[in-house]
Coordinates of C-alpha atoms in Angstrom, one line a residue:
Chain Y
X18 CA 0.9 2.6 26.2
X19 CA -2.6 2.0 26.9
X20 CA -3.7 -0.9 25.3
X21 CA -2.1 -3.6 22.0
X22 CA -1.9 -0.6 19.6
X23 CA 0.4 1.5 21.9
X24 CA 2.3 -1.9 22.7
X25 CA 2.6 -2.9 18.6
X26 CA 4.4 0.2 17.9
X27 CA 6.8 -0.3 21.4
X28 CA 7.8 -3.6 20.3
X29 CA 8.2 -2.7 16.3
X30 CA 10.2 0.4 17.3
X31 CA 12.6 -1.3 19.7
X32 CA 14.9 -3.1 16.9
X33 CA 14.9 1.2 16.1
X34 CA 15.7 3.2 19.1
X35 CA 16.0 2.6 22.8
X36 CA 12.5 2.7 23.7
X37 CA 11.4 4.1 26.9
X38 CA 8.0 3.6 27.9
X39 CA 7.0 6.6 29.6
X40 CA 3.0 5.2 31.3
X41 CA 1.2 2.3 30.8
X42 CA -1.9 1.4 31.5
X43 CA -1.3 -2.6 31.6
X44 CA -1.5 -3.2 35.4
X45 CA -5.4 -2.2 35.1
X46 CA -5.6 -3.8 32.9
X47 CA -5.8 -1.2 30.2
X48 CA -9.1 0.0 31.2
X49 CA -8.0 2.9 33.3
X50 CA -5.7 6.0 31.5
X51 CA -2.3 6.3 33.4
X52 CA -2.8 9.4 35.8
X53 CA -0.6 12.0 34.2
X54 CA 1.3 12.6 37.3
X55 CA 2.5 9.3 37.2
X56 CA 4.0 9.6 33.6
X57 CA 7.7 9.3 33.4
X58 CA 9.0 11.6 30.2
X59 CA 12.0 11.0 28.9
X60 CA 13.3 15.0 28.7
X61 CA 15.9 14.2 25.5
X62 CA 13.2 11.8 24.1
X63 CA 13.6 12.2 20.2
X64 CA 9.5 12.2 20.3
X65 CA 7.2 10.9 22.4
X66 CA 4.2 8.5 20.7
X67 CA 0.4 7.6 22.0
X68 CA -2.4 6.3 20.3
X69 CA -5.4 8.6 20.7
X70 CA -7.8 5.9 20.0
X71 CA -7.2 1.8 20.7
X72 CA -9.8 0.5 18.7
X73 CA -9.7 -3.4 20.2
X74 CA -9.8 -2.4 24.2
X75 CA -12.0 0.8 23.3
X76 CA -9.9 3.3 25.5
X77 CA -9.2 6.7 24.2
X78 CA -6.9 9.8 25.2
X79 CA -9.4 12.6 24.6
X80 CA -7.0 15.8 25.5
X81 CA -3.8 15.9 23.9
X82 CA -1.1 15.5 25.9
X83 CA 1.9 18.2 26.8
X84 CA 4.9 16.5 25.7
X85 CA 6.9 19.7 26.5
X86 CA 9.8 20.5 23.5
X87 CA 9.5 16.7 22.4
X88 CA 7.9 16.3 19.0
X89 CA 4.8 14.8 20.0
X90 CA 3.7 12.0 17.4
X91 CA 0.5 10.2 17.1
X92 CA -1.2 7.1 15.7
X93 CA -4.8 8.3 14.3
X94 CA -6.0 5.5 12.3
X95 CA -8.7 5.0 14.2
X96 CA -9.7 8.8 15.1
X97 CA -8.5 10.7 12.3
X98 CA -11.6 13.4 10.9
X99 CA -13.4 12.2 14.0
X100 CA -13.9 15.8 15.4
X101 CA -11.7 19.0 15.0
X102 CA -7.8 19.2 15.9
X103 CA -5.4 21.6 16.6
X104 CA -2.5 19.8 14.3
X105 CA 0.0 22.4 15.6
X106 CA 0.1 20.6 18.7
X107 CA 1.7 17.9 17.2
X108 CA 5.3 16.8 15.2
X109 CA 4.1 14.2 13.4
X110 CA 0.4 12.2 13.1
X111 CA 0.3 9.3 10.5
X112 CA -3.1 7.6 9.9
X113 CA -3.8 4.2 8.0
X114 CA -6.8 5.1 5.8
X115 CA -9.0 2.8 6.3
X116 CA -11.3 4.0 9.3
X117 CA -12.3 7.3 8.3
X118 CA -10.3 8.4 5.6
X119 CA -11.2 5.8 2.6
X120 CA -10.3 2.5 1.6
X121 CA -7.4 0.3 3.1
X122 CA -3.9 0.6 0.9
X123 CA -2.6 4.5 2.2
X124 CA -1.4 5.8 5.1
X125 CA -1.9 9.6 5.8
X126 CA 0.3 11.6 7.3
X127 CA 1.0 15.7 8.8
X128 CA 4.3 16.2 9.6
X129 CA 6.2 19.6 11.2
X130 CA 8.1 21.1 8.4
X131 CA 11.5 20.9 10.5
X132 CA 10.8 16.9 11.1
X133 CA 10.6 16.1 7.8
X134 CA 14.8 16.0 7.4
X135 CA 14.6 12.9 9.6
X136 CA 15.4 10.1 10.2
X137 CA 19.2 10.9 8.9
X138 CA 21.2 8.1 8.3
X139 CA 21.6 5.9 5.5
X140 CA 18.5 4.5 4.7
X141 CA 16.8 4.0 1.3
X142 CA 14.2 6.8 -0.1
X143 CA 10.9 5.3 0.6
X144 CA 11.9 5.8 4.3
X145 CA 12.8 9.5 4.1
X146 CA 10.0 11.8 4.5
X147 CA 11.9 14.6 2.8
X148 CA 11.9 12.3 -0.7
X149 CA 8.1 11.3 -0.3
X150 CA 7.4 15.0 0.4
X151 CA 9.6 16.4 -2.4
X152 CA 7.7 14.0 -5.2
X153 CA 4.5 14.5 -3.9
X154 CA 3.9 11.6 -2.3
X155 CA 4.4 9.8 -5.7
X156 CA 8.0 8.9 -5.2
X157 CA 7.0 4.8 -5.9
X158 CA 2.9 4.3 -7.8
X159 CA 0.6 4.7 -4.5
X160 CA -2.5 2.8 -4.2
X161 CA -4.3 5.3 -6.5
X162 CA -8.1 3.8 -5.9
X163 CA -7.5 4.5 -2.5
X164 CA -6.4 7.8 -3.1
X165 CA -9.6 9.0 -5.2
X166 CA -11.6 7.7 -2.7
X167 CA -10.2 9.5 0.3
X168 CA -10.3 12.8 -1.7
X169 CA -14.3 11.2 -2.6
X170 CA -15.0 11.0 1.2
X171 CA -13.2 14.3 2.1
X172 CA -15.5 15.9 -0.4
X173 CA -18.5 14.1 1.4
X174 CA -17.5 15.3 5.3
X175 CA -17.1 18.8 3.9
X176 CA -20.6 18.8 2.6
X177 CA -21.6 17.1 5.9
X178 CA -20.0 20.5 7.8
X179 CA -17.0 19.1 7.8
X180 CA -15.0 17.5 11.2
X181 CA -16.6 20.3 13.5
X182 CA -20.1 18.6 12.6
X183 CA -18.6 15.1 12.2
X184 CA -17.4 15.5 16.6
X185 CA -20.9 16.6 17.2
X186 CA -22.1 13.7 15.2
X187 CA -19.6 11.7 17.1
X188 CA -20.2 12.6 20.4
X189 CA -23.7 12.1 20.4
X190 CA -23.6 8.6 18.0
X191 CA -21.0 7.4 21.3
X192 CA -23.3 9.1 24.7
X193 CA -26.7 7.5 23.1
X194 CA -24.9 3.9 22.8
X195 CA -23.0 4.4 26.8
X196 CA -25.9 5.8 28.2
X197 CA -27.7 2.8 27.1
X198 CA -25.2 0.4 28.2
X199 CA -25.0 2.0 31.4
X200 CA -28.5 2.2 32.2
X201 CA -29.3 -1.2 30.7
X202 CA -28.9 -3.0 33.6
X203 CA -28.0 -6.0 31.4
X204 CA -25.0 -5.0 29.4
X205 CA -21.4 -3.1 30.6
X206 CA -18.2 -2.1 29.6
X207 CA -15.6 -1.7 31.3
X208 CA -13.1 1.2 30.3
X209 CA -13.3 4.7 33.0
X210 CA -15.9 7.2 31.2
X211 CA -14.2 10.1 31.1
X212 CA -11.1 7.7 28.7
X213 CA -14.1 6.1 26.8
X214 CA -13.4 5.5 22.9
X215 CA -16.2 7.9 20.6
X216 CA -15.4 5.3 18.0
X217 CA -15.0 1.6 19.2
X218 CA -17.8 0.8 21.9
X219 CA -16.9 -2.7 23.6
X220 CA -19.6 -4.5 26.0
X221 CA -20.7 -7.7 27.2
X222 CA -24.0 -9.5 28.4
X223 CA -23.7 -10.6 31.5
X224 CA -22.0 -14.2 30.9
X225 CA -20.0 -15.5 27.8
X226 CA -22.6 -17.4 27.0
X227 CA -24.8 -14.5 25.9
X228 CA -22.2 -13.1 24.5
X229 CA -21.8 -15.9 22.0
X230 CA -26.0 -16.2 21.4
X231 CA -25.9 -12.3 20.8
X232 CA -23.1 -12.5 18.2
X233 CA -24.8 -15.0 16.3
X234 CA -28.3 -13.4 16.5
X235 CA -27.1 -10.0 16.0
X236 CA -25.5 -11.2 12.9
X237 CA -28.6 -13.1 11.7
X238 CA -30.9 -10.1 12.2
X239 CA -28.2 -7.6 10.0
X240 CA -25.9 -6.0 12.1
X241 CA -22.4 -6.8 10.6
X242 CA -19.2 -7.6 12.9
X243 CA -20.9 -7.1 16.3
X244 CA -17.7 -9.7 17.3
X245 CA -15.1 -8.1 19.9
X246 CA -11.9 -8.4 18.8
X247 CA -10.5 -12.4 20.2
X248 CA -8.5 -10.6 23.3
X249 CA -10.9 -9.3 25.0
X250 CA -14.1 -11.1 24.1
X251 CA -17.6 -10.0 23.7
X252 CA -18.6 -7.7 21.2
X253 CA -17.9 -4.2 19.4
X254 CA -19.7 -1.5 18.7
X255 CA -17.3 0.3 16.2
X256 CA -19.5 3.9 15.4
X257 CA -16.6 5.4 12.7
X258 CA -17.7 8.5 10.9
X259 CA -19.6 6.5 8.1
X260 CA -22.2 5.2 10.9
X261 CA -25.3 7.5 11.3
X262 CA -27.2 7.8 14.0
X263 CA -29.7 5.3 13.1
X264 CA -27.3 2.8 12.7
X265 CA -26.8 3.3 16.5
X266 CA -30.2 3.4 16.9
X267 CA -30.8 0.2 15.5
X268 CA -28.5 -1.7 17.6
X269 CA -30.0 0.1 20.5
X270 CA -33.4 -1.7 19.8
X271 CA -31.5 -4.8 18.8
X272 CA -29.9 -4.7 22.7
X273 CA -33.1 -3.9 24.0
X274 CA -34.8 -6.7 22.6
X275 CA -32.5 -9.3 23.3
X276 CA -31.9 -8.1 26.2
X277 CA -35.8 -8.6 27.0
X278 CA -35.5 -12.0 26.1
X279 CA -32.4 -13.0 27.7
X280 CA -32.7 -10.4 30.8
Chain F
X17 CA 21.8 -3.7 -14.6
X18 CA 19.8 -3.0 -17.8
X19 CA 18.4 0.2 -16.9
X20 CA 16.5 2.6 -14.8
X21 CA 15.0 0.2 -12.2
X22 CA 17.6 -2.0 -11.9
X23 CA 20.0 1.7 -11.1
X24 CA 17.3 2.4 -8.7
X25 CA 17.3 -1.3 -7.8
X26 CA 21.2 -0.8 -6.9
X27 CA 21.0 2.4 -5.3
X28 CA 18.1 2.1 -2.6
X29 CA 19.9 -1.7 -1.9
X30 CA 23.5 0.3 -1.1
X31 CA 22.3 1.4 2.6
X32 CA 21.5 -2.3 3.1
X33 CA 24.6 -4.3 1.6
X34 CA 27.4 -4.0 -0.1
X35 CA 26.3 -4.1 -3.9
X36 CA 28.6 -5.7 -6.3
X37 CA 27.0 -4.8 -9.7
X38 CA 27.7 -8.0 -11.9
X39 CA 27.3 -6.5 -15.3
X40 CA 25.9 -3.5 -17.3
X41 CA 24.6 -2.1 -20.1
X42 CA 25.3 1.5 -19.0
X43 CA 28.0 1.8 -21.9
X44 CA 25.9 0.9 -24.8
X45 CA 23.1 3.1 -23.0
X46 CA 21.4 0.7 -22.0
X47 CA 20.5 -0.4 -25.7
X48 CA 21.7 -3.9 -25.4
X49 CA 22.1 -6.2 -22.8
X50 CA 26.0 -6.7 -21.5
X51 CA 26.8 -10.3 -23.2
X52 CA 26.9 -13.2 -21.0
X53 CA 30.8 -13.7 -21.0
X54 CA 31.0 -10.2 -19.4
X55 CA 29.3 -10.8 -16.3
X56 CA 31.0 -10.8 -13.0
X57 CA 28.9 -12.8 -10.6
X58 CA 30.2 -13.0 -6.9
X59 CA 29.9 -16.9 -6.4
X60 CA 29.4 -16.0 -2.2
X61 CA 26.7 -13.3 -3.1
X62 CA 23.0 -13.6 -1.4
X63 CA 21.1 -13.0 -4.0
X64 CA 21.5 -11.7 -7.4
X65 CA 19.4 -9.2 -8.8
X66 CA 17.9 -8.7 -12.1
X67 CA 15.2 -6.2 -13.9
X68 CA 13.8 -8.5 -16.5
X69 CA 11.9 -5.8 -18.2
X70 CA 12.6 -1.9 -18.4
X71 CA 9.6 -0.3 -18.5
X72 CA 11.5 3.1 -19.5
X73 CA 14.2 1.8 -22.2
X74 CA 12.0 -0.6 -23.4
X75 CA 14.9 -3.5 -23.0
X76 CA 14.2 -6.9 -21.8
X77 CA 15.9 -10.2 -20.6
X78 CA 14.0 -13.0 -22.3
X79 CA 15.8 -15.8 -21.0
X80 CA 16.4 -16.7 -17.2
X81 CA 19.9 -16.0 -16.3
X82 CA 21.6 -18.9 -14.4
X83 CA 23.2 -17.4 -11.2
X84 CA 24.2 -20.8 -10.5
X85 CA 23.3 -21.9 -6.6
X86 CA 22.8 -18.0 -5.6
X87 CA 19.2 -17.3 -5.0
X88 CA 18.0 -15.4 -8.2
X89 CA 15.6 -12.5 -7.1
X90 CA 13.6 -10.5 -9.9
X91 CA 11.7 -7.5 -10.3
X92 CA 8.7 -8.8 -12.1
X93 CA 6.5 -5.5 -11.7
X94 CA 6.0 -4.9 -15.6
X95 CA 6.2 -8.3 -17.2
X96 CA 5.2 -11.0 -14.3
X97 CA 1.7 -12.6 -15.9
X98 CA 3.0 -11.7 -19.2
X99 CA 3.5 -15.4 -20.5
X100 CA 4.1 -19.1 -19.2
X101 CA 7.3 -18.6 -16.2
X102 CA 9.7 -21.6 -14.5
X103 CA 8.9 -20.0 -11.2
X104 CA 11.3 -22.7 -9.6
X105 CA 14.6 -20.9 -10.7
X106 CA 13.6 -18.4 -8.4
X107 CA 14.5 -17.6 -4.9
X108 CA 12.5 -14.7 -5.1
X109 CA 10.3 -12.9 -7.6
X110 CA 8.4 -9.6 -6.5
X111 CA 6.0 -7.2 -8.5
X112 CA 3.8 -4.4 -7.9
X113 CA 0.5 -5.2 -9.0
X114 CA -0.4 -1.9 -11.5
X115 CA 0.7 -3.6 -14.5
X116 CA -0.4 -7.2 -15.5
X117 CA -2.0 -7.9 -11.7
X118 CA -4.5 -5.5 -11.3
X119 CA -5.1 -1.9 -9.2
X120 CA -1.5 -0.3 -7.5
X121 CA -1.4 -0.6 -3.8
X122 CA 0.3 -4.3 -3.7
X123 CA 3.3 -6.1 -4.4
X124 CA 3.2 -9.9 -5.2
X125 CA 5.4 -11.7 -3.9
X126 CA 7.0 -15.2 -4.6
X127 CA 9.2 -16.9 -2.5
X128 CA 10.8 -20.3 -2.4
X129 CA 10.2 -21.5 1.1
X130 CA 13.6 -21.5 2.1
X131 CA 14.0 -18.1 1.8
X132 CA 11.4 -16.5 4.1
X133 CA 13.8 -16.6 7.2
X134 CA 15.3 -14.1 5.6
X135 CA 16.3 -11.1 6.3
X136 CA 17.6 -12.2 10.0
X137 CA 18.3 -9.5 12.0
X138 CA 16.4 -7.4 14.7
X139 CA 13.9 -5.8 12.5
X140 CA 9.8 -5.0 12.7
X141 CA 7.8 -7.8 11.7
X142 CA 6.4 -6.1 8.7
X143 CA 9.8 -6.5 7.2
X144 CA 9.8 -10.2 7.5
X145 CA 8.4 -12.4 5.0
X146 CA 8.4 -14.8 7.3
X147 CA 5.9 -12.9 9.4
X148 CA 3.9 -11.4 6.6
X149 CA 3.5 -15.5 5.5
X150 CA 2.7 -16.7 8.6
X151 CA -0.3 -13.7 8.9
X152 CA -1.0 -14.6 5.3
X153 CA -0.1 -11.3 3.7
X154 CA -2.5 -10.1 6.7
X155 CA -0.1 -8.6 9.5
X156 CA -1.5 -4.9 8.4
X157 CA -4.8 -4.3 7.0
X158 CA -3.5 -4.9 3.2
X159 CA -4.8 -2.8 0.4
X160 CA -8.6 -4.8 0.3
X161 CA -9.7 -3.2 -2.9
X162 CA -6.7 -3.7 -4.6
X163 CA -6.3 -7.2 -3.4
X164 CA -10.1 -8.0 -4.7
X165 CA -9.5 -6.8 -8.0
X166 CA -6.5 -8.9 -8.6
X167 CA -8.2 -11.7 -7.9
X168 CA -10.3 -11.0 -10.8
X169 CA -8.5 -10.3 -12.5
X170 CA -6.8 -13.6 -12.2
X171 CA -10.3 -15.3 -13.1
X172 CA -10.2 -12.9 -16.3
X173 CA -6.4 -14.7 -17.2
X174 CA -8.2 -18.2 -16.7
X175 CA -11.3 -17.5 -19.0
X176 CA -8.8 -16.1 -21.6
X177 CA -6.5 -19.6 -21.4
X178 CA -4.4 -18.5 -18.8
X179 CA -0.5 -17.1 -19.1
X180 CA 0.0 -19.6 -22.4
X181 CA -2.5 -18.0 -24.1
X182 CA -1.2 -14.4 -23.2
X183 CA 2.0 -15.5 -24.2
X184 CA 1.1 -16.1 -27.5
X185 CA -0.8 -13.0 -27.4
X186 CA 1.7 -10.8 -26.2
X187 CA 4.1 -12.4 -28.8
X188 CA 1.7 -11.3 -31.8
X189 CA 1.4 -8.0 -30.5
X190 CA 5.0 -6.7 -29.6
X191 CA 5.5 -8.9 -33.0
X192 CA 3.3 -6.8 -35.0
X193 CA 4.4 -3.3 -33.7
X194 CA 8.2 -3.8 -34.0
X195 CA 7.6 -5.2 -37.5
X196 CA 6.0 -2.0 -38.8
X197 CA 8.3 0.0 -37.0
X198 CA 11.2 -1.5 -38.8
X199 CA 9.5 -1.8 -42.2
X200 CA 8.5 1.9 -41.9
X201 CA 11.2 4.4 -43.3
X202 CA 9.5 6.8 -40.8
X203 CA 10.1 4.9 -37.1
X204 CA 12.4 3.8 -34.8
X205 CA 13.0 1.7 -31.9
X206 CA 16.8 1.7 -30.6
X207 CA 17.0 -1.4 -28.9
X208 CA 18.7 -5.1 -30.5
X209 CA 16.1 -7.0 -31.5
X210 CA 16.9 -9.9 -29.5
X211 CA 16.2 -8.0 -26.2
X212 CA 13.4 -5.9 -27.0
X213 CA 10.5 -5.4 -24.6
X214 CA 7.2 -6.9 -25.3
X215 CA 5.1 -4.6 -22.9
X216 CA 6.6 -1.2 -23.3
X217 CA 7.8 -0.2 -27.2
X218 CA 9.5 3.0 -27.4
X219 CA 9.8 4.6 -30.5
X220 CA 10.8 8.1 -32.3
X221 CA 9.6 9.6 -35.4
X222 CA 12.7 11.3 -37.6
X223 CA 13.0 14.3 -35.3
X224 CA 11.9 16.0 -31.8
X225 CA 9.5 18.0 -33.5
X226 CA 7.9 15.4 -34.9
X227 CA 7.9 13.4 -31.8
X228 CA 6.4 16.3 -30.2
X229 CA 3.6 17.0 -33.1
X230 CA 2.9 12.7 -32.8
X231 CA 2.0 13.0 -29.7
X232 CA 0.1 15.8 -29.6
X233 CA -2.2 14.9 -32.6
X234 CA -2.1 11.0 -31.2
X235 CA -3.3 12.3 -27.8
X236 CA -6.5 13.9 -29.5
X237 CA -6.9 11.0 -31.3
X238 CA -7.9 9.0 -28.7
X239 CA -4.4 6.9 -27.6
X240 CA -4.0 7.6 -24.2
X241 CA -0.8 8.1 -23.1
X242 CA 1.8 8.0 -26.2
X243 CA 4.5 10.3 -24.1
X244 CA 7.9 8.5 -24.1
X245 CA 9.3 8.5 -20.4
X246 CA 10.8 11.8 -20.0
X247 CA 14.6 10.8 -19.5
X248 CA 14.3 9.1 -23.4
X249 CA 12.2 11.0 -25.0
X250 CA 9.7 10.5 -27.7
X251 CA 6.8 7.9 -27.6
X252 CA 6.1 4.6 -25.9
X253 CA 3.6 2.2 -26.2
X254 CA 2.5 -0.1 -23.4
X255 CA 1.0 -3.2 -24.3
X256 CA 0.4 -4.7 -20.9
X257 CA -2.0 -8.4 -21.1
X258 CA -4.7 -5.8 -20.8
X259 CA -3.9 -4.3 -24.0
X260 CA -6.2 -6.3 -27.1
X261 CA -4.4 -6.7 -30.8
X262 CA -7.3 -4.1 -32.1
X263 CA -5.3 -1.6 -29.8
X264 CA -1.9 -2.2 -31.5
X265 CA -3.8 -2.1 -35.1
X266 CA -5.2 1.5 -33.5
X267 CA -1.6 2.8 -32.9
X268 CA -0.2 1.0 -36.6
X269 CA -3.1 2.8 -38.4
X270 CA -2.1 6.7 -36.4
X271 CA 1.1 5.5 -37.0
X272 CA 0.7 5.3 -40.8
X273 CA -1.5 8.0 -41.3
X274 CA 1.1 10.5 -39.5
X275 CA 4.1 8.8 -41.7
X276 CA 2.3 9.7 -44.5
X277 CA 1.1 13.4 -43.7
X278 CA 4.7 14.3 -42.0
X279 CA 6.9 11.8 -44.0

């Protein structure tokens, strides 16, 4: 559990299962990764979940983690197609479309052949894998825009090289905008390096009240939703596969200029 | 229980509660609706369910059943928009936008205020209506595009005179096609006039091999989608609000000019 997307899906799952939470990062504050050796697995665990990427605190687990014989499931919406995978690793990932997949309204999700006859129980067929599978994921009318347009975009990132070029991309987008921060003397943020998001890039000015003067001005001059999410403050860098390069580059010079006039 | 959605209605409900199924037209095959006198209503139900148009039999209930002081809940997904509704004899009216609201990917949902603390129980918040409410429809990222397009949809209904208007609309059209059908000597529709569908018009030529050549020959023609639902057989013609009166005259003049090479 290392930050509100991890602790969502503990407290919808509890009215499901007995939920044990194996780590958390809450007592830093969610800025630091749980040491591994800390981690308390649950051996008969039915699965064990984590979200790679927690777009509003900006923390990421970067390796995937060995969750032994548990089916290890996943929350990607935020770091799905970001950079290459080895799926086999994992029982089940589900991703909510709307970060780098297409527009808002599906979910996608990869699921181990021998999970899909759960859950059991009595339930009705929308919740059974096993009946979306079998009808193709068609078993109620999905949200069919969204649907071409995911297939549109994952035309587009193979003609960009596809998810090996988009993790370059990635990489490079995120160490140009941290190195900045870092080195600007004027702006921070606050999560370990080594657990930093490649796709949601939190900072601050030095005082709240720069914060609020760079939202507005950063706004004014083009840059749309530089506001961090209302639980943490300051603003948000969010660099998801549809952002080049320059777009990073021209908040750089944005920074750098207000931070010349503010500094 | 009219037909196939309000079967599939009953079944995906039996995990949940103990379904008492108040009347059916099962034994006339769905072709008529089970007469008033025949309906066992549980006074101490929750709710009682109804499919007020079949999109597959082509059946519908025209007037609002009185469930007495049970909430009445409705599956408006292929008629809601249709014409002028008293939404007050509702506890709860739901409908999937793809037909008269605009792209798939959302459900509309009307509920009388009373209502939304329902269902109690220990259950995720995206299973309350209370919580979607108070989140206006917002807890999850909703389907944006979707949700856009309805609205103008919406603005479309107002320039056109709003649900009166398509009312009278709808009227004329289902009005029109049913007429020829009956005057032809060539078509049929199965279902009693009185509860006949005015969005979705199924209809046969003499024999399946007709059917078959009708659709095939309509289909090059130009009128999309003619196919009758697979479990009935033949053709069907959906005449959402989308649908003008020059469409219908399409389908009348195919209609004729088959009749009179295959008649």
């Amino acid at each position: 559990m290392t930050g509100q997307w991890g602790q969502k899906a503990v407290k919808e799952a509890k009215p499901y299962t007995n939920v044990h939470v194996a780590a958390t990062g809450e007592a830093d504050g969610s800025l630091k990764l749980p040491a591994r050796h800390t981690w308390q697995l649950a051996p008969n665990a039915a699965y064990l979940h984590y979200t790679p990427n927690e777009t509003i605190g900006g923390i990421a687990i970067h390796d995937i983690p060995d969750a032994g014989n548990v089916p290890l499931v996943a929350d990607m919406s935020s770091n799905i197609l970001s950079g290459p995978l080895d799926v086999s690793k994992f029982g089940l990932i589900y991703a909510g479309a709307q970060k780098n997949i297409g527009p808002s309204g599906i979910v996608v999700m990869i699921i181990r052949d021998d999970l899909l006859a759960r859950p059991t129980g009595n339930i009705a067929n929308i919740f059974k894998y096993s009946a979306q599978a079998a009808d193709g994921s068609m078993l109620n009318t999905p949200a069919t825009f969204s649907w071409y347009m995911a297939g549109r975009v994952f035309k587009w990132l193979q003609r960009q090289g596809g998810v090996a070029v988009m993790g370059e991309r990635n990489r490079a987008k995120a160490a140009r905008l941290y190195d900045y921060i870092d080195g600007s003397g004027f702006y921070s943020n606050p999560i370990e390096p080594s657990a930093r998001s490649l796709m949601n890039v939190p900072f601050r000015a030095p005082n709240e009240t720069l914060d609020e003067l760079f939202v507005k001005e950063s706004e004014a001059a083009g840059l749309l939703a530089p506001k961090g999410h209302r639980s943490v403050g300051g603003m948000r860098a969010s660099i998801y596969n549809a952002m080049p390069m320059a777009g990073v580059e021209a908040l750089i010079a944005f920074m750098q200029d207000f931070a010349k006039r503010n500094g």
